Short mmCIF file of C-alpha atoms and ligand atoms in Angstrom, two decimals:
data_model
loop_
_atom_site.label_atom_id
_atom_site.label_comp_id
_atom_site.label_asym_id
_atom_site.label_seq_id
_atom_site.Cartn_x
_atom_site.Cartn_y
_atom_site.Cartn_z
CA MET A 1 27.49 -12.83 2.03
CA LYS A 2 24.91 -10.04 1.88
CA ASN A 3 22.52 -9.59 4.80
CA ASN A 4 19.00 -8.48 3.93
CA LYS A 5 18.02 -5.68 6.25
CA LEU A 6 14.51 -4.32 6.84
CA ALA A 7 13.49 -1.21 8.76
CA VAL A 8 9.91 -0.91 10.00
CA ILE A 9 8.96 2.65 10.94
CA GLY A 10 5.81 3.00 13.04
CA VAL A 11 4.85 -0.15 14.92
CA GLY A 12 1.24 0.38 15.92
CA HIS A 13 -1.48 -2.04 14.81
CA VAL A 14 -0.20 -2.17 11.24
CA GLY A 15 3.57 -1.91 11.71
CA SER A 16 3.64 -4.56 14.45
CA TYR A 17 1.81 -6.96 12.12
CA VAL A 18 4.26 -6.15 9.31
CA LEU A 19 7.08 -6.89 11.75
CA ALA A 20 5.50 -10.18 12.86
CA ASP A 21 4.98 -11.26 9.24
CA ALA A 22 8.50 -10.21 8.25
CA MET A 23 9.95 -12.28 11.11
CA LYS A 24 8.28 -15.37 9.65
CA THR A 25 9.34 -15.02 6.02
CA ASP A 26 13.04 -15.96 6.38
CA LEU A 27 13.75 -13.06 4.02
CA PHE A 28 15.56 -10.80 6.48
CA SER A 29 18.60 -11.44 8.64
CA GLU A 30 18.31 -8.05 10.37
CA ILE A 31 15.29 -5.92 11.26
CA VAL A 32 15.41 -2.51 12.94
CA VAL A 33 12.24 -1.19 14.57
CA ILE A 34 11.69 2.57 14.81
CA ASP A 35 8.79 4.45 16.38
CA LYS A 36 8.26 7.91 17.84
CA ASP A 37 7.26 6.06 20.99
CA LYS A 38 10.61 4.47 21.88
CA ASP A 39 9.07 2.19 24.53
CA VAL A 40 6.73 0.68 21.94
CA ALA A 41 9.63 0.11 19.51
CA PHE A 42 11.71 -1.48 22.27
CA GLY A 43 8.86 -3.73 23.45
CA GLU A 44 7.87 -4.91 19.95
CA ALA A 45 11.48 -5.72 19.04
CA LEU A 46 12.17 -7.52 22.33
CA ASP A 47 8.97 -9.56 22.09
CA GLN A 48 9.94 -10.71 18.59
CA ALA A 49 13.52 -11.42 19.72
CA HIS A 50 12.17 -13.74 22.43
CA ALA A 51 10.16 -15.59 19.77
CA THR A 52 13.36 -16.47 17.86
CA ALA A 53 14.13 -19.09 20.54
CA LEU A 54 11.10 -21.07 19.37
CA THR A 55 10.67 -23.62 16.62
CA TYR A 56 9.09 -21.79 13.69
CA MET A 57 11.16 -18.61 13.89
CA ALA A 58 14.40 -17.85 12.07
CA ASN A 59 17.26 -16.25 14.01
CA THR A 60 16.65 -12.75 12.73
CA ASN A 61 18.57 -10.05 14.57
CA VAL A 62 15.69 -7.75 15.59
CA TYR A 63 16.23 -4.59 17.67
CA ALA A 64 14.83 -1.12 18.34
CA GLY A 65 16.84 1.66 16.75
CA ASP A 66 16.91 5.13 15.28
CA TYR A 67 17.28 6.75 11.89
CA GLN A 68 21.04 6.15 11.68
CA ASP A 69 20.18 2.43 11.56
CA VAL A 70 18.45 2.80 8.17
CA LYS A 71 21.69 3.75 6.40
CA ASP A 72 22.33 0.15 5.25
CA ALA A 73 18.68 -0.97 5.03
CA ASP A 74 17.57 -2.68 1.82
CA ILE A 75 13.87 -2.12 2.46
CA ILE A 76 12.03 0.37 4.65
CA ILE A 77 8.32 -0.09 5.38
CA ILE A 78 6.54 2.95 6.83
CA ALA A 79 3.31 2.61 8.82
CA ALA A 80 3.86 5.64 11.09
CA GLY A 81 1.01 7.94 12.01
CA PRO A 82 -2.56 7.52 13.21
CA SER A 83 -5.40 5.73 11.48
CA VAL A 84 -9.05 6.77 11.18
CA ILE A 85 -10.91 6.41 14.44
CA ILE A 86 -14.52 5.23 14.44
CA THR A 87 -16.65 6.85 17.10
CA ASP A 88 -20.00 6.03 15.53
CA LYS A 89 -20.56 2.47 14.25
CA ASN A 90 -22.53 3.79 11.23
CA ALA A 91 -19.93 6.36 10.21
CA LYS A 92 -17.41 5.84 7.41
CA PRO A 93 -14.68 8.37 8.16
CA ASP A 94 -12.63 9.17 5.11
CA ARG A 95 -8.89 8.40 5.20
CA ALA A 96 -8.42 11.90 3.70
CA LEU A 97 -9.23 13.30 7.18
CA LEU A 98 -5.72 12.23 8.18
CA ALA A 99 -4.11 14.48 5.55
CA GLU A 100 -2.82 17.28 7.78
CA VAL A 101 -1.60 15.20 10.69
CA ASN A 102 0.05 12.48 8.61
CA ALA A 103 1.62 14.98 6.18
CA ASP A 104 3.59 16.23 9.20
CA VAL A 105 4.42 12.67 10.25
CA ILE A 106 5.73 11.66 6.82
CA ARG A 107 7.80 14.84 6.47
CA GLU A 108 9.44 14.07 9.83
CA VAL A 109 10.04 10.42 8.90
CA MET A 110 11.45 11.24 5.42
CA GLU A 111 13.73 13.91 6.93
CA GLY A 112 15.09 11.19 9.24
CA ILE A 113 15.53 8.61 6.47
CA THR A 114 17.09 10.88 3.83
CA THR A 115 19.69 12.11 6.33
CA TYR A 116 21.16 8.60 6.08
CA THR A 117 20.04 6.98 2.81
CA LYS A 118 18.40 7.42 -0.56
CA ASP A 119 19.30 3.88 -1.60
CA ALA A 120 16.75 1.81 0.31
CA ILE A 121 13.50 0.81 -1.35
CA ILE A 122 10.72 2.48 0.63
CA ILE A 123 7.24 0.96 0.84
CA LEU A 124 4.63 3.32 2.29
CA ILE A 125 1.42 2.33 4.09
CA THR A 126 0.45 5.52 5.97
CA ASN A 127 -2.87 7.15 4.94
CA PRO A 128 -4.07 9.08 3.06
CA LEU A 129 -1.75 6.85 1.08
CA ASP A 130 -1.65 8.60 -2.31
CA THR A 131 -1.01 12.04 -0.81
CA ILE A 132 1.61 10.62 1.56
CA VAL A 133 3.41 8.93 -1.37
CA TYR A 134 3.36 12.21 -3.30
CA ILE A 135 4.95 14.10 -0.41
CA ALA A 136 7.59 11.45 0.33
CA GLU A 137 8.55 10.94 -3.30
CA ASN A 138 8.54 14.54 -4.47
CA GLU A 139 9.47 16.79 -1.55
CA PHE A 140 12.65 14.89 -0.70
CA GLY A 141 14.03 14.16 -4.18
CA TYR A 142 13.84 10.43 -3.56
CA PRO A 143 15.05 8.54 -6.67
CA LYS A 144 12.17 7.65 -9.00
CA GLY A 145 10.86 4.12 -8.50
CA ARG A 146 12.69 3.53 -5.20
CA LEU A 147 9.71 4.73 -3.17
CA PHE A 148 6.12 3.64 -3.68
CA GLY A 149 2.94 2.94 -1.73
CA THR A 150 1.02 -0.28 -1.17
CA GLY A 151 -1.71 1.62 -3.01
CA THR A 152 -4.64 -0.49 -4.09
CA MET A 153 -2.94 -3.80 -3.23
CA LEU A 154 -5.32 -4.11 -0.28
CA ASP A 155 -8.40 -2.88 -2.18
CA SER A 156 -7.52 -5.35 -4.97
CA ALA A 157 -7.21 -8.26 -2.54
CA ARG A 158 -10.66 -7.32 -1.25
CA LEU A 159 -12.03 -7.23 -4.81
CA ARG A 160 -10.59 -10.65 -5.62
CA HIS A 161 -11.96 -12.00 -2.35
CA ALA A 162 -15.45 -10.57 -3.09
CA VAL A 163 -15.52 -12.01 -6.62
CA ALA A 164 -14.18 -15.39 -5.46
CA SER A 165 -16.73 -15.57 -2.61
CA ASN A 166 -19.52 -14.87 -5.08
CA TYR A 167 -18.52 -17.83 -7.25
CA ASN A 168 -17.16 -20.02 -4.44
CA ILE A 169 -13.67 -20.25 -5.96
CA ASP A 170 -10.09 -19.58 -4.80
CA PRO A 171 -9.38 -15.79 -4.66
CA LYS A 172 -5.91 -16.52 -6.06
CA SER A 173 -7.62 -17.73 -9.26
CA VAL A 174 -9.11 -14.26 -9.77
CA THR A 175 -6.98 -11.77 -11.68
CA GLY A 176 -8.23 -8.28 -11.14
CA TYR A 177 -7.48 -5.04 -9.40
CA MET A 178 -8.71 -1.67 -8.20
CA MET A 179 -7.11 1.49 -9.54
CA GLY A 180 -6.94 5.13 -8.47
CA GLU A 181 -7.00 6.22 -4.84
CA HIS A 182 -6.50 3.81 -1.95
CA GLY A 183 -9.80 4.80 -0.37
CA MET A 184 -13.33 5.82 -1.14
CA THR A 185 -12.79 6.66 -4.84
CA ALA A 186 -10.88 3.46 -5.75
CA PHE A 187 -12.59 1.70 -8.66
CA PRO A 188 -12.51 -1.87 -10.01
CA VAL A 189 -11.06 -2.38 -13.48
CA PHE A 190 -13.82 -4.75 -14.54
CA SER A 191 -12.93 -4.59 -18.23
CA ARG A 192 -9.73 -6.52 -17.31
CA LEU A 193 -11.10 -8.80 -14.57
CA ASN A 194 -10.77 -12.48 -15.34
CA VAL A 195 -10.65 -15.99 -13.95
CA GLN A 196 -8.29 -18.12 -16.05
CA GLY A 197 -9.41 -16.32 -19.20
CA PHE A 198 -13.11 -15.98 -18.35
CA GLY A 199 -13.80 -12.24 -18.50
CA GLU A 200 -16.44 -9.94 -17.01
CA LYS A 201 -19.19 -10.93 -19.47
CA GLU A 202 -18.53 -14.69 -19.20
CA LEU A 203 -18.27 -15.17 -15.44
CA ASP A 204 -22.01 -15.22 -14.72
CA ILE A 205 -22.53 -17.67 -17.59
CA HIS A 206 -19.88 -20.22 -16.61
CA PHE A 207 -19.77 -19.91 -12.81
CA GLN A 208 -22.70 -20.12 -10.43
CA GLY A 209 -22.72 -16.78 -8.67
CA LYS A 210 -24.70 -15.83 -5.58
CA GLU A 211 -25.49 -12.55 -7.34
CA ALA A 212 -24.90 -11.03 -10.78
CA LEU A 213 -21.52 -9.39 -11.28
CA ASN A 214 -22.29 -5.69 -11.26
CA ARG A 215 -19.51 -3.09 -11.46
CA GLU A 216 -21.03 -0.56 -9.11
CA VAL A 217 -22.19 -3.10 -6.55
CA PHE A 218 -18.85 -4.89 -6.36
CA GLY A 219 -16.87 -1.61 -6.39
CA GLN A 220 -18.92 -0.38 -3.45
CA LYS A 221 -18.57 -3.72 -1.62
CA VAL A 222 -14.78 -3.33 -1.74
CA VAL A 223 -14.86 0.23 -0.39
CA ASP A 224 -17.40 -0.66 2.33
CA THR A 225 -15.73 -3.83 3.56
CA ALA A 226 -12.80 -1.85 4.98
CA TYR A 227 -15.34 -0.39 7.40
CA ASP A 228 -16.72 -3.84 8.22
CA VAL A 229 -13.26 -4.62 9.58
CA ILE A 230 -12.66 -1.25 11.26
CA THR A 231 -16.07 -1.05 12.96
CA SER A 232 -15.74 -4.57 14.31
CA LYS A 233 -12.13 -4.85 15.48
CA GLY A 234 -11.16 -1.17 15.47
CA TRP A 235 -8.45 -1.19 12.79
CA THR A 236 -7.23 -3.20 9.80
CA ASN A 237 -3.80 -4.81 9.80
CA ALA A 238 -3.58 -8.45 8.63
CA ALA A 239 -4.21 -7.99 4.91
CA ILE A 240 -2.25 -4.74 4.56
CA ALA A 241 0.75 -6.30 6.34
CA GLN A 242 0.64 -9.23 3.91
CA ALA A 243 0.47 -6.78 0.98
CA ALA A 244 3.56 -4.91 2.21
CA ILE A 245 5.54 -8.12 2.75
CA THR A 246 4.50 -9.43 -0.68
CA LEU A 247 5.94 -6.25 -2.20
CA ALA A 248 9.13 -6.46 -0.11
CA LYS A 249 9.65 -10.03 -1.34
CA ALA A 250 9.13 -8.98 -4.96
CA VAL A 251 11.90 -6.39 -4.51
CA LEU A 252 14.36 -8.59 -2.58
CA LEU A 253 14.00 -11.54 -4.98
CA ASP A 254 13.78 -9.25 -8.05
CA GLU A 255 10.55 -11.04 -8.96
CA ARG A 256 9.35 -8.48 -11.53
CA SER A 257 5.83 -9.20 -10.34
CA VAL A 258 2.99 -7.00 -11.57
CA TYR A 259 1.03 -5.35 -8.76
CA PRO A 260 -1.20 -2.27 -8.44
CA VAL A 261 0.92 0.17 -6.43
CA CYS A 262 1.00 3.91 -5.94
CA THR A 263 3.61 6.23 -7.41
CA THR A 264 3.63 9.67 -9.06
CA LEU A 265 2.42 9.75 -12.67
CA ASN A 266 4.70 11.12 -15.34
CA GLY A 267 2.54 11.50 -18.42
CA GLN A 268 0.26 8.48 -17.92
CA TYR A 269 -3.44 9.22 -18.44
CA GLY A 270 -2.49 12.88 -19.03
CA TYR A 271 -1.11 13.53 -15.52
CA GLU A 272 2.33 15.11 -15.53
CA GLY A 273 3.86 14.93 -12.04
CA ASP A 274 0.80 16.42 -10.36
CA VAL A 275 -0.75 13.37 -8.68
CA ALA A 276 0.12 9.89 -7.40
CA PHE A 277 -2.24 6.92 -7.62
CA SER A 278 -2.27 3.19 -8.25
CA MET A 279 -1.92 1.43 -11.58
CA PRO A 280 -0.31 -1.91 -12.44
CA CYS A 281 3.48 -1.69 -12.07
CA ILE A 282 6.39 -4.11 -12.48
CA ILE A 283 8.08 -4.55 -9.09
CA GLY A 284 11.69 -5.71 -9.00
CA LYS A 285 15.02 -4.97 -7.36
CA ASN A 286 14.82 -1.25 -8.19
CA GLY A 287 11.31 -0.90 -6.79
CA VAL A 288 8.84 0.25 -9.45
CA GLU A 289 10.63 -0.88 -12.61
CA GLN A 290 7.81 0.22 -14.91
CA GLN A 291 4.35 1.80 -14.67
CA LEU A 292 1.92 0.09 -17.02
CA GLU A 293 -0.65 2.43 -18.53
CA ILE A 294 -3.40 -0.04 -19.23
CA GLU A 295 -6.19 1.03 -21.58
CA LEU A 296 -9.46 1.54 -19.73
CA ASP A 297 -12.99 1.76 -21.07
CA GLU A 298 -14.94 5.03 -21.06
CA GLU A 299 -16.70 4.40 -17.75
CA GLU A 300 -13.42 3.45 -16.03
CA MET A 301 -11.64 6.54 -17.44
CA LYS A 302 -14.32 8.77 -15.87
CA LEU A 303 -13.80 7.06 -12.51
CA LEU A 304 -10.02 7.43 -12.85
CA HIS A 305 -10.26 11.21 -13.37
CA LYS A 306 -12.75 11.53 -10.51
CA SER A 307 -10.35 9.64 -8.24
CA ALA A 308 -7.35 11.73 -9.35
CA GLN A 309 -9.25 14.96 -8.67
CA TYR A 310 -10.18 13.73 -5.23
CA ILE A 311 -6.54 12.92 -4.42
CA GLN A 312 -5.47 16.36 -5.67
CA GLU A 313 -7.95 17.97 -3.24
CA THR A 314 -6.43 15.95 -0.39
CA MET A 315 -2.95 16.97 -1.59
CA ARG A 316 -3.99 20.63 -1.29
CA ILE A 317 -5.09 20.06 2.32
CA ALA A 318 -1.69 18.47 3.00
CA GLY A 319 0.06 21.47 1.40
CA THR A 320 1.76 19.57 -1.39
CA GLY A 321 1.72 19.68 -5.19
CA LYS A 322 3.83 20.17 -8.31
CA ASP A 323 5.38 23.42 -7.01
CA LYS A 324 6.79 21.50 -3.99
CA ARG A 325 8.74 18.99 -6.13
CA VAL A 326 12.46 18.67 -5.49
CA LYS A 327 14.67 17.12 -8.18
CA SER A 328 16.02 13.69 -7.21
CA SER A 329 19.78 13.69 -6.62
N1 NAD B 401 -2.45 1.76 2.97
C1 NAD B 401 -3.31 0.90 3.52
O1 NAD B 401 -3.89 0.07 2.81
C2 NAD B 401 -3.52 0.98 5.01
C3 NAD B 401 -4.22 -0.04 5.69
C4 NAD B 401 -4.34 0.04 7.08
C5 NAD B 401 -3.84 1.15 7.75
N2 NAD B 401 -3.20 2.14 7.05
C6 NAD B 401 -2.59 3.30 7.69
O2 NAD B 401 -1.42 2.90 8.39
C7 NAD B 401 -1.15 3.87 9.42
C8 NAD B 401 -0.90 3.16 10.75
O3 NAD B 401 -2.10 2.57 11.21
P1 NAD B 401 -2.17 1.89 12.65
O4 NAD B 401 -3.52 1.29 12.77
O5 NAD B 401 -0.97 1.07 12.87
O6 NAD B 401 -2.08 3.18 13.59
P2 NAD B 401 -1.57 3.18 15.11
O7 NAD B 401 -2.06 4.47 15.68
O8 NAD B 401 -1.91 1.90 15.76
O9 NAD B 401 0.03 3.23 14.98
C9 NAD B 401 0.73 4.33 14.50
C10 NAD B 401 2.14 4.24 15.05
O10 NAD B 401 2.92 5.30 14.44
C11 NAD B 401 3.74 5.86 15.45
N3 NAD B 401 4.10 7.22 15.05
C12 NAD B 401 3.31 8.34 15.05
N4 NAD B 401 4.01 9.40 14.60
C13 NAD B 401 5.26 8.95 14.31
C14 NAD B 401 6.43 9.56 13.82
N5 NAD B 401 6.45 10.88 13.53
N6 NAD B 401 7.53 8.82 13.65
C15 NAD B 401 7.53 7.49 13.95
N7 NAD B 401 6.45 6.84 14.41
C16 NAD B 401 5.32 7.56 14.59
C17 NAD B 401 2.90 5.79 16.72
O11 NAD B 401 3.70 5.91 17.88
C18 NAD B 401 2.24 4.44 16.56
O12 NAD B 401 3.03 3.40 17.14
C19 NAD B 401 -2.37 4.81 9.45
O13 NAD B 401 -2.09 5.99 8.74
C20 NAD B 401 -3.43 3.98 8.74
O14 NAD B 401 -4.46 4.77 8.20
C21 NAD B 401 -3.02 2.05 5.70
#
């Protein structure tokens, strides 16, 4: 019988939450924990191992390891590298500020992984997410589709939560997503937003909203609410961990679910291998099975190009781009 094996690389605030969630899904029989700080990896794995003696935990074999342990991993989730730090409660530091430091981190991590495997499905969380995905996917010749980023999964969950709160309904009843960068230039695809068939123009008529559904206002709410979490507790981890595990499940169970994730564009919206950002994709056993180039309205297309340009600027800071691409082997 096949064992499902997960590797979690980087177990700070985010990675440790991913690990904790993964331990509770019953999806994995083996989990290896890797971190630059070996004591942290050891402690996180041991703490989780102790928990397996208790009622609601499966007997997952969880241990601290090194890159050789990823050679038979089915899924690798990467949350290595620092997050934005808030020193002033009113500041909104851009995730792009992490470009230089986390470009080095991801190059080190991908060097370690690709020494042992190019078969595992890699799910990236590290910021600035779109630039990090571009580096990991293109500088190491990782097979197309087998590596992608959580992208705007988190931003989209926040959008659905904001819309649902406005109308006092279940966020799972809201179908809608953010596209573009995971960050300040992410934008809501309002032309496609709907609640069981009720679209953008019908929601305010049929549901009693606290405020009118306005594209700009709700788009900004989604971007700002990340800082509501960071300025209050210091970091975000619960929702992003759930997003990563949702994607891992879609891969392991070959669900062919449609989620907004980040991968390099190959012709979509006129971008030919020179940027990575989020659009709806089919997620199955091979990772990104298909990128779905949904038609956007004029206003959304402008926002998409603005977001792509912003990511390309961050890519330049991180020293990556089309000229750095390595063919996948
Ligand atoms: N994509 C998203 O939606 C999203 C959401 C939240 C956080 N993030 C990002 O996730 C990352 C992690 O955030 P965090 O709050 O857990 O940070 P953190 O500082 O708490 O943890 C980072 C961990 O990475 C480890 N690490 C650093 N360099 C490493 C290396 N070269 N190899 C292996 N491990 C290494 C550190 O030892 C630490 O344990 C950040 O980049 C953050 O911005 C992304």
